[in-house]
């Protein structure tokens, strides 16, 4: 189970919140799918220029607005809670049932203020709607929303793409790459708001708990980590609903999906329900990013992907930002039924799980980069790159993004793909991605050498001596066996 519905992250905060008596709600970054533009900050009549071109909207929350959570249901913050005392906790927040009940649970059990934190990693505007109201109604003293889409693609997706990192032959690491960028932003927000703890809604059975907490440990080992699913007595949705009613927390009215999903700009994952039996075929109405290949467009589409140093930069000659490029490829790939993966994988905690992934844009990108490497990498380098990529993917899957080993692997990948520059033309048709053209100024392919005709560089007669020397161990073993 993933942390409820598509987690999110945070940006710089220029205003320190007051105590719970007058709580500050901040909304950072654009909540739509458009990229953030220039903006200014206005707090209590003062204006400051927004950092990173991101809009920050602040609104004071009154005590009346916090009335949804009764005073009787929350332990006095000055005296601590049922499980101890924390000052302020930054909670990874989605606005769903699980994270909504975590807010009063943290206040009741740790006597703390709760800062809700949501990151936009491309999960879509619908999942970001109404979060401020939900957070306040649950008892949070502050909401921070940060647009992390460009950072997510350029600093996390692209390194994995360049490395060719694929977990267990199929998985393109969509959730695995998103967690460290979210957790890193949480650590930043914790510092800015003076929090002494962070919390997440991951279960004790999944991989995400490891990914979040290893990032916390790597970036600020002094932070206390609270994982309610490993502590509380809530065992399921019905228990959570009862807890919410008891504490006057509005229960989300949206229809509960039968699947556990995680969506970001790279992919959409599906788990649970009939998928828990690996023998069951997924139902077509489950898919959200792609059409069925058999129902895809009847005409093929050709795309030229421009690549510099192992990462895509353009589509059909148009340069785009990393997030914009990926978003456009998602739209194109989805129309052609590209990027569906159904797999049984080994979770880090030891169990096997079955998941279905939609990664249309990522599948196109990965095919383009791989095909260009066929021109620009020699045999030994490609073989070593493939071997390192396996371990690289394992480290990312296991939440060790900030591990020195992954960072060292990344330096290796960056160095050997420095000449992986050029363009690849792909043909998209009914779920398939096929290469039709490869070009690079650093191509190691030489037509004058590869031709069947004799040339000055390669003389076919030279092959005889090469084969005799290369096959010498084989000949010696055969001579021994035959007594020659």
CSV table of C-alpha atoms in Angstrom, one decimal:
chain,number,residue,atom,x,y,z
A,1,UNK,CA,0.0,0.0,0.0
A,2,UNK,CA,1.3,3.4,-0.9
A,3,UNK,CA,1.0,6.5,1.2
A,4,UNK,CA,-2.6,7.6,0.6
A,5,UNK,CA,-3.2,8.8,-2.9
A,6,UNK,CA,0.0,10.4,-4.4
A,7,UNK,CA,2.2,12.2,-1.9
A,8,UNK,CA,3.8,15.5,-2.3
A,9,UNK,CA,6.5,18.1,-1.2
A,10,UNK,CA,7.5,21.8,-0.2
A,11,UNK,CA,9.4,25.1,-1.0
A,12,UNK,CA,11.0,27.8,1.0
A,13,UNK,CA,8.9,29.5,3.6
A,14,UNK,CA,9.5,33.1,4.5
A,15,UNK,CA,7.1,33.4,7.4
A,16,UNK,CA,7.2,31.5,10.7
A,17,UNK,CA,3.8,30.4,11.9
A,18,UNK,CA,2.4,31.4,15.2
A,19,UNK,CA,1.2,28.9,17.8
A,20,UNK,CA,-1.9,26.8,17.4
A,21,UNK,CA,-4.0,29.7,18.5
A,22,UNK,CA,-3.4,31.5,15.2
A,23,UNK,CA,-2.3,29.0,12.6
A,24,UNK,CA,-0.8,29.8,9.2
A,25,UNK,CA,-1.8,28.0,6.0
A,26,UNK,CA,0.5,28.2,3.1
A,27,UNK,CA,0.0,27.1,-0.4
A,28,UNK,CA,3.2,26.9,-2.4
A,29,UNK,CA,3.4,26.4,-6.1
A,30,UNK,CA,0.8,26.2,-8.8
A,31,UNK,CA,-1.9,23.6,-8.2
A,32,UNK,CA,-2.7,23.2,-11.8
A,33,UNK,CA,-0.8,21.1,-14.3
A,34,UNK,CA,0.8,24.3,-15.8
A,35,UNK,CA,4.3,25.1,-14.8
A,36,UNK,CA,4.8,27.7,-12.1
A,37,UNK,CA,5.3,31.3,-13.2
A,38,UNK,CA,6.6,34.5,-11.6
A,39,UNK,CA,4.7,35.5,-8.5
A,40,UNK,CA,4.9,37.5,-5.3
A,41,UNK,CA,4.2,36.7,-1.6
A,42,UNK,CA,1.7,38.7,0.4
A,43,UNK,CA,1.5,38.0,4.1
A,44,UNK,CA,-0.5,40.4,6.5
A,45,UNK,CA,-0.1,43.3,4.1
A,46,UNK,CA,3.6,42.7,3.4
A,47,UNK,CA,5.0,41.6,0.0
A,48,UNK,CA,8.1,39.8,-0.8
A,49,UNK,CA,9.3,38.4,-4.1
A,50,UNK,CA,8.6,34.6,-4.3
A,51,UNK,CA,11.6,32.4,-4.6
A,52,UNK,CA,12.0,30.1,-7.6
A,53,UNK,CA,9.1,31.8,-9.4
A,54,UNK,CA,6.6,30.0,-7.3
A,55,UNK,CA,3.4,31.5,-6.0
A,56,UNK,CA,2.8,31.4,-2.2
A,57,UNK,CA,-0.6,32.1,-0.8
A,58,UNK,CA,-1.0,32.5,2.9
A,59,UNK,CA,-4.2,32.8,4.9
A,60,UNK,CA,-4.6,33.0,8.7
A,61,UNK,CA,-6.7,30.3,10.2
A,62,UNK,CA,-9.0,31.3,13.1
A,63,UNK,CA,-9.8,29.2,16.1
A,64,UNK,CA,-13.3,28.9,14.8
A,65,UNK,CA,-12.0,27.3,11.6
A,66,UNK,CA,-10.3,24.7,13.8
A,67,UNK,CA,-13.5,23.9,15.5
A,68,UNK,CA,-13.9,20.7,13.4
A,69,UNK,CA,-11.6,19.0,15.9
A,70,UNK,CA,-13.0,19.2,19.4
A,71,UNK,CA,-10.8,20.4,22.3
A,72,UNK,CA,-11.8,17.3,24.3
A,73,UNK,CA,-10.4,15.0,21.7
A,74,UNK,CA,-6.9,16.4,21.8
A,75,UNK,CA,-4.5,16.2,24.7
A,76,UNK,CA,-3.1,19.6,26.0
A,77,UNK,CA,-0.1,20.3,23.8
A,78,UNK,CA,1.8,21.8,26.8
A,79,UNK,CA,1.5,18.5,28.7
A,80,UNK,CA,2.3,16.1,25.8
A,81,UNK,CA,0.2,13.3,24.5
A,82,UNK,CA,-0.5,9.6,25.2
A,83,UNK,CA,2.8,8.5,23.7
A,84,UNK,CA,5.1,11.3,24.5
A,85,UNK,CA,5.8,15.0,23.6
A,86,UNK,CA,6.8,16.4,20.3
A,87,UNK,CA,6.8,20.1,19.4
A,88,UNK,CA,5.9,20.2,15.8
A,89,UNK,CA,5.5,17.4,13.2
A,90,UNK,CA,5.6,17.7,9.4
A,91,UNK,CA,3.2,15.2,7.9
A,92,UNK,CA,3.3,13.9,4.3
A,93,UNK,CA,-0.3,14.7,3.5
A,94,UNK,CA,-2.6,13.7,0.6
A,95,UNK,CA,-6.0,14.7,2.0
A,96,UNK,CA,-7.3,11.2,1.9
A,97,UNK,CA,-8.8,9.3,4.8
A,98,UNK,CA,-5.6,7.9,6.1
A,99,UNK,CA,-3.7,11.1,6.3
A,100,UNK,CA,-6.7,13.0,7.5
A,101,UNK,CA,-7.0,10.9,10.6
A,102,UNK,CA,-3.3,11.0,11.2
A,103,UNK,CA,-3.5,14.7,12.0
A,104,UNK,CA,-5.7,14.4,15.1
A,105,UNK,CA,-3.9,11.1,16.0
A,106,UNK,CA,-0.5,12.9,16.1
A,107,UNK,CA,-2.0,15.8,18.2
A,108,UNK,CA,-3.6,13.3,20.6
A,109,UNK,CA,-0.7,11.0,21.0
A,110,UNK,CA,2.2,13.5,20.9
A,111,UNK,CA,0.6,16.8,22.0
A,112,UNK,CA,2.1,18.5,18.9
A,113,UNK,CA,1.3,21.0,16.2
A,114,UNK,CA,0.9,19.3,12.8
A,115,UNK,CA,2.2,20.9,9.6
A,116,UNK,CA,0.6,19.2,6.6
A,117,UNK,CA,2.9,18.9,3.6
A,118,UNK,CA,1.9,18.0,0.0
A,119,UNK,CA,4.1,17.9,-3.0
A,120,UNK,CA,3.0,18.3,-6.6
A,121,UNK,CA,5.0,15.6,-8.5
A,122,UNK,CA,2.5,15.5,-11.3
A,123,UNK,CA,-0.3,13.5,-9.8
A,124,UNK,CA,-2.8,16.0,-11.3
A,125,UNK,CA,-4.8,19.0,-10.1
A,126,UNK,CA,-7.8,16.9,-9.0
A,127,UNK,CA,-5.8,15.3,-6.2
A,128,UNK,CA,-4.6,18.7,-5.0
A,129,UNK,CA,-8.0,20.4,-4.8
A,130,UNK,CA,-9.4,21.4,-1.5
A,131,UNK,CA,-6.3,20.4,0.5
A,132,UNK,CA,-6.2,23.6,2.6
A,133,UNK,CA,-9.8,23.1,3.8
A,134,UNK,CA,-9.3,19.4,4.5
A,135,UNK,CA,-6.0,20.0,6.5
A,136,UNK,CA,-7.6,22.8,8.6
A,137,UNK,CA,-10.7,20.7,9.3
A,138,UNK,CA,-8.5,17.8,10.5
A,139,UNK,CA,-6.7,20.1,13.0
A,140,UNK,CA,-3.5,21.0,11.1
A,141,UNK,CA,-2.0,24.4,11.9
A,142,UNK,CA,-0.3,24.8,8.6
A,143,UNK,CA,-0.5,23.5,5.0
A,144,UNK,CA,2.5,23.7,2.6
A,145,UNK,CA,2.2,22.7,-1.0
A,146,UNK,CA,5.2,22.7,-3.2
A,147,UNK,CA,5.5,22.2,-7.0
A,148,UNK,CA,8.4,19.6,-7.4
A,149,UNK,CA,7.7,18.5,-11.0
A,150,UNK,CA,10.7,20.0,-12.7
A,151,UNK,CA,13.1,18.9,-9.9
A,152,UNK,CA,11.5,15.5,-9.9
A,153,UNK,CA,12.2,14.9,-13.6
A,154,UNK,CA,15.6,16.6,-13.9
A,155,UNK,CA,17.2,15.5,-10.6
A,156,UNK,CA,15.6,12.1,-10.1
A,157,UNK,CA,14.0,10.7,-13.2
A,158,UNK,CA,16.7,11.7,-15.7
A,159,UNK,CA,19.6,10.2,-13.7
A,160,UNK,CA,17.7,6.9,-13.6
A,161,UNK,CA,16.9,7.1,-17.3
A,162,UNK,CA,20.5,7.9,-18.1
A,163,UNK,CA,21.6,4.9,-16.1
A,164,UNK,CA,19.2,2.6,-17.7
A,165,UNK,CA,17.9,1.6,-14.3
A,166,UNK,CA,15.1,-1.0,-14.5
A,167,UNK,CA,14.1,-3.1,-11.4
A,168,UNK,CA,13.6,-6.8,-12.0
A,169,UNK,CA,13.5,-6.5,-15.8
A,170,UNK,CA,10.4,-4.4,-16.1
A,171,UNK,CA,9.8,-1.8,-13.4
A,172,UNK,CA,10.8,1.7,-14.4
A,173,UNK,CA,10.9,2.9,-10.7
A,174,UNK,CA,8.1,5.4,-10.8
A,175,UNK,CA,7.2,5.4,-7.1
A,176,UNK,CA,10.8,4.6,-6.1
A,177,UNK,CA,12.1,7.8,-7.7
A,178,UNK,CA,9.3,10.1,-6.3
A,179,UNK,CA,9.7,9.2,-2.6
A,180,UNK,CA,13.2,10.7,-2.1
A,181,UNK,CA,12.3,14.1,-3.7
A,182,UNK,CA,9.2,14.3,-1.5
A,183,UNK,CA,11.1,13.3,1.7
A,184,UNK,CA,13.9,15.7,0.9
A,185,UNK,CA,11.4,18.6,0.7
A,186,UNK,CA,9.9,17.5,4.0
A,187,UNK,CA,13.3,17.8,5.7
A,188,UNK,CA,13.6,21.3,4.2
A,189,UNK,CA,10.2,22.3,5.5
A,190,UNK,CA,10.9,20.8,8.9
A,191,UNK,CA,13.9,23.1,9.2
A,192,UNK,CA,12.0,26.1,8.1
A,193,UNK,CA,9.0,25.7,10.4
A,194,UNK,CA,11.1,24.5,13.4
A,195,UNK,CA,9.7,21.0,13.5
A,196,UNK,CA,11.4,18.3,15.5
A,197,UNK,CA,9.7,15.4,13.8
A,198,UNK,CA,8.3,14.1,10.5
A,199,UNK,CA,5.5,11.6,9.8
A,200,UNK,CA,4.2,9.5,6.9
A,201,UNK,CA,1.2,7.3,6.2
A,202,UNK,CA,3.1,4.3,4.8
A,203,UNK,CA,2.2,0.9,6.0
A,204,UNK,CA,4.6,-1.5,7.7
A,205,UNK,CA,4.3,-3.9,4.7
A,206,UNK,CA,5.5,-1.7,1.9
A,207,UNK,CA,8.6,-0.3,0.4
A,208,UNK,CA,7.7,3.4,0.9
A,209,UNK,CA,8.3,3.5,4.6
A,210,UNK,CA,11.9,2.6,3.9
A,211,UNK,CA,12.3,5.1,1.1
A,212,UNK,CA,11.0,8.0,3.2
A,213,UNK,CA,12.9,7.1,6.4
A,214,UNK,CA,16.3,6.4,4.8
A,215,UNK,CA,16.0,9.9,3.2
A,216,UNK,CA,15.2,11.4,6.6
A,217,UNK,CA,18.1,9.6,8.1
A,218,UNK,CA,20.5,10.7,5.4
A,219,UNK,CA,19.5,14.4,5.4
A,220,UNK,CA,18.7,15.0,9.0
A,221,UNK,CA,19.2,12.1,11.5
A,222,UNK,CA,18.1,14.3,14.4
A,223,UNK,CA,14.5,14.3,13.2
A,224,UNK,CA,12.1,12.0,15.0
A,225,UNK,CA,10.2,9.8,12.6
A,226,UNK,CA,6.6,8.9,13.4
A,227,UNK,CA,4.9,6.1,11.4
A,228,UNK,CA,1.3,5.7,12.7
A,229,UNK,CA,0.6,2.5,10.8
A,230,UNK,CA,3.3,0.8,12.8
A,231,UNK,CA,1.9,2.2,16.1
A,232,UNK,CA,-1.8,2.7,16.2
A,233,UNK,CA,-4.7,0.3,16.6
A,234,UNK,CA,-6.4,1.3,13.4
A,235,UNK,CA,-6.4,-1.8,11.2
A,236,UNK,CA,-8.5,-0.7,8.2
A,237,UNK,CA,-10.8,1.8,6.5
A,238,UNK,CA,-13.7,1.2,8.8
A,239,UNK,CA,-11.5,1.8,11.9
A,240,UNK,CA,-10.2,5.0,10.3
A,241,UNK,CA,-13.7,6.2,9.6
A,242,UNK,CA,-14.8,5.6,13.2
A,243,UNK,CA,-11.7,7.4,14.5
A,244,UNK,CA,-12.5,10.3,12.2
A,245,UNK,CA,-16.1,10.6,13.4
A,246,UNK,CA,-15.0,10.4,17.0
A,247,UNK,CA,-12.7,13.4,16.5
A,248,UNK,CA,-15.1,15.3,14.3
A,249,UNK,CA,-12.8,15.0,11.3
A,250,UNK,CA,-14.8,15.2,8.0
A,251,UNK,CA,-14.5,11.9,6.2
A,252,UNK,CA,-13.5,12.3,2.5
A,253,UNK,CA,-16.7,11.9,0.5
A,254,UNK,CA,-14.9,10.8,-2.7
A,255,UNK,CA,-15.6,7.3,-3.9
A,256,UNK,CA,-13.0,4.8,-2.6
A,257,UNK,CA,-11.1,3.2,-5.4
A,258,UNK,CA,-11.0,-0.6,-5.3
A,259,UNK,CA,-7.3,-0.2,-6.3
A,260,UNK,CA,-4.4,1.2,-4.4
A,261,UNK,CA,-2.9,3.7,-6.8
A,262,UNK,CA,0.1,6.0,-6.9
A,263,UNK,CA,0.4,8.6,-9.6
A,264,UNK,CA,3.1,11.0,-10.6
A,265,UNK,CA,4.5,12.6,-13.8
A,266,UNK,CA,6.4,9.4,-14.6
A,267,UNK,CA,3.8,6.7,-14.1
A,268,UNK,CA,0.6,5.4,-12.6
A,269,UNK,CA,0.7,2.2,-10.5
A,270,UNK,CA,-2.2,-0.1,-9.7
A,271,UNK,CA,-2.3,-2.7,-6.8
A,272,UNK,CA,-5.0,-4.5,-4.9
A,273,UNK,CA,-8.4,-6.1,-5.5
A,274,UNK,CA,-8.3,-8.7,-8.3
A,275,UNK,CA,-4.7,-7.9,-9.0
A,276,UNK,CA,-3.7,-9.6,-5.7
A,277,UNK,CA,-4.2,-12.9,-7.6
A,278,UNK,CA,-1.5,-13.1,-10.3
A,279,UNK,CA,-3.7,-15.4,-12.3
A,280,UNK,CA,-6.3,-12.6,-12.9
A,281,UNK,CA,-6.1,-10.5,-16.0
A,282,UNK,CA,-6.4,-6.7,-15.3
A,283,UNK,CA,-9.8,-5.2,-16.2
A,284,UNK,CA,-9.6,-2.6,-19.0
A,285,UNK,CA,-11.5,0.0,-17.1
A,286,UNK,CA,-8.7,0.1,-14.5
A,287,UNK,CA,-6.3,1.9,-16.9
A,288,UNK,CA,-6.2,5.7,-16.7
A,289,UNK,CA,-3.2,6.9,-18.7
A,290,UNK,CA,-3.4,4.7,-21.8
A,291,UNK,CA,-5.8,3.1,-24.2
A,292,UNK,CA,-5.8,-0.6,-24.9
A,293,UNK,CA,-3.3,-1.2,-27.7
A,294,UNK,CA,-6.0,-2.8,-29.9
A,295,UNK,CA,-8.1,0.3,-29.6
A,296,UNK,CA,-5.2,2.7,-30.2
A,297,UNK,CA,-4.9,5.0,-33.2
A,298,UNK,CA,-5.0,3.1,-36.5
A,299,UNK,CA,-2.1,5.1,-38.0
A,300,UNK,CA,1.5,5.0,-36.7
A,301,UNK,CA,3.1,8.2,-35.4
A,302,UNK,CA,6.8,9.1,-35.8
A,303,UNK,CA,8.6,11.0,-33.1
A,304,UNK,CA,12.2,12.4,-33.3
A,305,UNK,CA,13.6,12.5,-29.7
A,306,UNK,CA,16.6,14.8,-29.3
A,307,UNK,CA,19.1,13.7,-26.7
A,308,UNK,CA,22.1,15.4,-25.0
A,309,UNK,CA,24.5,13.5,-22.7
A,310,UNK,CA,22.0,10.7,-22.2
A,311,UNK,CA,18.8,12.6,-21.4
A,312,UNK,CA,16.0,13.8,-23.8
A,313,UNK,CA,15.7,17.5,-24.5
A,314,UNK,CA,13.4,17.8,-27.5
A,315,UNK,CA,10.5,16.4,-29.5
A,316,UNK,CA,10.5,16.8,-33.2
A,317,UNK,CA,13.0,19.7,-32.9
A,318,UNK,CA,11.1,21.5,-30.1
A,319,UNK,CA,13.2,22.0,-27.0
A,320,UNK,CA,11.1,21.6,-23.8
A,321,UNK,CA,11.7,21.6,-20.1
A,322,UNK,CA,12.1,18.2,-18.5
A,323,UNK,CA,8.6,18.1,-17.0
A,324,UNK,CA,6.9,19.5,-20.1
A,325,UNK,CA,8.6,17.0,-22.3
A,326,UNK,CA,7.6,14.1,-20.2
A,327,UNK,CA,4.0,15.3,-19.9
A,328,UNK,CA,3.7,15.6,-23.7
A,329,UNK,CA,5.2,12.2,-24.3
A,330,UNK,CA,2.7,10.8,-21.8
A,331,UNK,CA,-0.2,12.2,-23.9
A,332,UNK,CA,1.3,10.9,-27.1
A,333,UNK,CA,2.2,7.5,-25.7
A,334,UNK,CA,-1.1,7.0,-24.0
A,335,UNK,CA,-3.0,7.5,-27.3
A,336,UNK,CA,-0.9,4.6,-28.8
A,337,UNK,CA,-1.4,2.2,-25.8
A,338,UNK,CA,2.3,2.4,-24.9
A,339,UNK,CA,3.9,1.6,-21.6
A,340,UNK,CA,1.7,-1.0,-19.9
A,341,UNK,CA,3.5,-3.4,-17.6
A,342,UNK,CA,2.1,-6.2,-15.5
A,343,UNK,CA,4.6,-7.8,-13.1
A,344,UNK,CA,5.2,-9.7,-9.9
A,345,UNK,CA,8.0,-8.1,-8.0
A,346,UNK,CA,10.0,-8.8,-4.9
A,347,UNK,CA,9.4,-6.1,-2.3
A,348,UNK,CA,12.3,-5.0,-0.1
A,349,UNK,CA,10.6,-6.3,3.0
A,350,UNK,CA,10.7,-9.8,1.5
A,351,UNK,CA,7.2,-10.6,0.1
A,352,UNK,CA,6.2,-10.7,-3.5
A,353,UNK,CA,3.6,-8.3,-4.8
A,354,UNK,CA,1.7,-7.9,-8.1
A,355,UNK,CA,1.4,-4.5,-9.7
A,356,UNK,CA,0.3,-3.0,-13.0
A,357,UNK,CA,2.1,0.1,-14.2
A,358,UNK,CA,1.4,2.7,-16.9
A,359,UNK,CA,4.5,4.5,-18.0
A,360,UNK,CA,3.8,5.8,-21.6
A,361,UNK,CA,6.2,8.7,-21.8
A,362,UNK,CA,8.9,7.0,-19.8
A,363,UNK,CA,8.8,3.9,-22.1
A,364,UNK,CA,9.3,6.2,-25.1
A,365,UNK,CA,12.2,8.0,-23.4
A,366,UNK,CA,13.9,4.8,-22.3
A,367,UNK,CA,13.7,3.3,-25.8
A,368,UNK,CA,15.2,6.4,-27.4
A,369,UNK,CA,18.1,6.6,-25.0
A,370,UNK,CA,18.9,2.9,-25.3
A,371,UNK,CA,18.9,3.0,-29.0
A,372,UNK,CA,21.3,6.0,-29.2
A,373,UNK,CA,23.7,4.2,-26.8
A,374,UNK,CA,24.0,1.5,-29.5
A,375,UNK,CA,25.8,4.1,-31.6
A,376,UNK,CA,27.8,5.8,-29.0
A,377,UNK,CA,29.0,3.2,-26.5
A,378,UNK,CA,31.6,0.5,-27.2
A,379,UNK,CA,31.0,-3.1,-26.3
A,380,UNK,CA,32.9,-3.2,-23.0
A,381,UNK,CA,31.4,0.1,-21.8
A,382,UNK,CA,27.9,-1.0,-22.6
A,383,UNK,CA,28.3,-4.3,-20.8
A,384,UNK,CA,29.6,-2.6,-17.6
A,385,UNK,CA,26.9,0.0,-17.8
A,386,UNK,CA,24.3,-2.7,-17.9
A,387,UNK,CA,25.8,-4.5,-14.9
A,388,UNK,CA,26.0,-1.3,-12.9
A,389,UNK,CA,22.4,-0.4,-13.9
A,390,UNK,CA,21.1,-3.5,-12.2
A,391,UNK,CA,22.6,-2.5,-8.9
A,392,UNK,CA,21.7,1.2,-9.4
A,393,UNK,CA,18.0,0.2,-9.9
A,394,UNK,CA,18.2,-2.0,-6.7
A,395,UNK,CA,19.5,0.9,-4.7
A,396,UNK,CA,16.8,3.3,-5.9
A,397,UNK,CA,14.1,0.7,-5.3
A,398,UNK,CA,15.4,0.2,-1.8
A,399,UNK,CA,15.3,3.9,-0.9
A,400,UNK,CA,19.0,4.4,-0.9
A,401,UNK,CA,19.0,7.5,-3.2
A,402,UNK,CA,21.3,9.5,-1.0
A,403,UNK,CA,23.6,6.5,-0.5
A,404,UNK,CA,27.3,7.3,-1.5
A,405,UNK,CA,27.3,4.1,-3.6
A,406,UNK,CA,24.4,5.4,-5.8
A,407,UNK,CA,26.0,8.8,-6.1
A,408,UNK,CA,29.2,7.2,-7.2
A,409,UNK,CA,27.4,5.1,-9.7
A,410,UNK,CA,25.7,8.2,-11.0
A,411,UNK,CA,29.1,9.9,-11.6
A,412,UNK,CA,30.1,6.8,-13.6
A,413,UNK,CA,26.9,7.0,-15.7
A,414,UNK,CA,27.3,10.7,-16.3
A,415,UNK,CA,30.8,10.2,-17.5
A,416,UNK,CA,30.3,7.4,-19.9
A,417,UNK,CA,27.1,8.9,-21.4
A,418,UNK,CA,28.8,12.3,-22.1
A,419,UNK,CA,28.8,11.4,-25.8
A,420,UNK,CA,25.4,9.9,-25.9
A,421,UNK,CA,24.1,12.9,-27.9
A,422,UNK,CA,22.1,12.9,-31.1
A,423,UNK,CA,18.5,12.0,-32.1
A,424,UNK,CA,16.4,8.9,-32.4
A,425,UNK,CA,13.3,8.6,-34.5
A,426,UNK,CA,10.7,6.1,-33.1
A,427,UNK,CA,7.6,4.6,-34.7
A,428,UNK,CA,4.7,4.3,-32.3
A,429,UNK,CA,1.9,1.9,-33.2
A,430,UNK,CA,-0.6,0.0,-31.1
A,431,UNK,CA,1.5,-0.5,-28.0
A,432,UNK,CA,4.8,-0.9,-29.8
A,433,UNK,CA,7.8,1.4,-29.9
A,434,UNK,CA,10.2,0.7,-32.8
A,435,UNK,CA,13.3,2.6,-33.8
A,436,UNK,CA,13.5,3.8,-37.4
A,437,UNK,CA,16.5,6.2,-37.3
A,438,UNK,CA,19.5,6.9,-35.1
A,439,UNK,CA,22.0,9.8,-35.6
A,440,UNK,CA,24.9,11.1,-33.5
A,441,UNK,CA,28.0,13.2,-34.1
A,442,UNK,CA,29.7,10.8,-31.7
A,443,UNK,CA,28.6,7.6,-33.5
A,444,UNK,CA,31.1,4.8,-33.4
A,445,UNK,CA,29.5,3.2,-36.4
A,446,UNK,CA,31.6,3.5,-39.6
A,447,UNK,CA,29.9,2.4,-42.8
A,448,UNK,CA,33.3,2.1,-44.5
A,449,UNK,CA,34.3,-0.5,-41.9
A,450,UNK,CA,31.0,-2.3,-41.5
A,451,UNK,CA,30.5,-2.7,-45.3
A,452,UNK,CA,30.9,-6.2,-46.7
A,453,UNK,CA,33.4,-4.8,-49.1
A,454,UNK,CA,37.1,-4.8,-48.3
A,455,UNK,CA,38.5,-1.5,-47.2
A,456,UNK,CA,41.7,0.1,-46.0
A,457,UNK,CA,40.8,-0.1,-42.3
A,458,UNK,CA,39.4,-3.7,-42.1
A,459,UNK,CA,40.9,-6.5,-44.2
A,460,UNK,CA,38.9,-9.6,-44.1
A,461,UNK,CA,42.0,-11.8,-44.4
A,462,UNK,CA,43.1,-10.5,-41.0
A,463,UNK,CA,40.3,-12.4,-39.4
A,464,UNK,CA,42.0,-15.8,-39.8
A,465,UNK,CA,44.9,-15.0,-37.4
A,466,UNK,CA,42.5,-13.4,-35.0
A,467,UNK,CA,40.3,-16.5,-34.9
A,468,UNK,CA,43.3,-18.8,-34.4
A,469,UNK,CA,44.5,-16.8,-31.4
A,470,UNK,CA,41.0,-16.1,-29.9
A,471,UNK,CA,40.1,-19.8,-30.2
A,472,UNK,CA,43.4,-21.1,-28.8
A,473,UNK,CA,42.0,-22.1,-25.4
A,474,UNK,CA,39.2,-24.1,-27.2
A,475,UNK,CA,41.7,-25.9,-29.4
A,476,UNK,CA,44.0,-26.8,-26.5
A,477,UNK,CA,41.2,-28.3,-24.5
A,478,UNK,CA,40.0,-30.3,-27.4
A,479,UNK,CA,43.6,-31.6,-28.1
A,480,UNK,CA,43.8,-32.7,-24.4
A,481,UNK,CA,40.6,-34.6,-24.6
A,482,UNK,CA,41.6,-36.3,-27.8
A,483,UNK,CA,45.1,-37.1,-26.6
A,484,UNK,CA,46.7,-35.0,-29.4
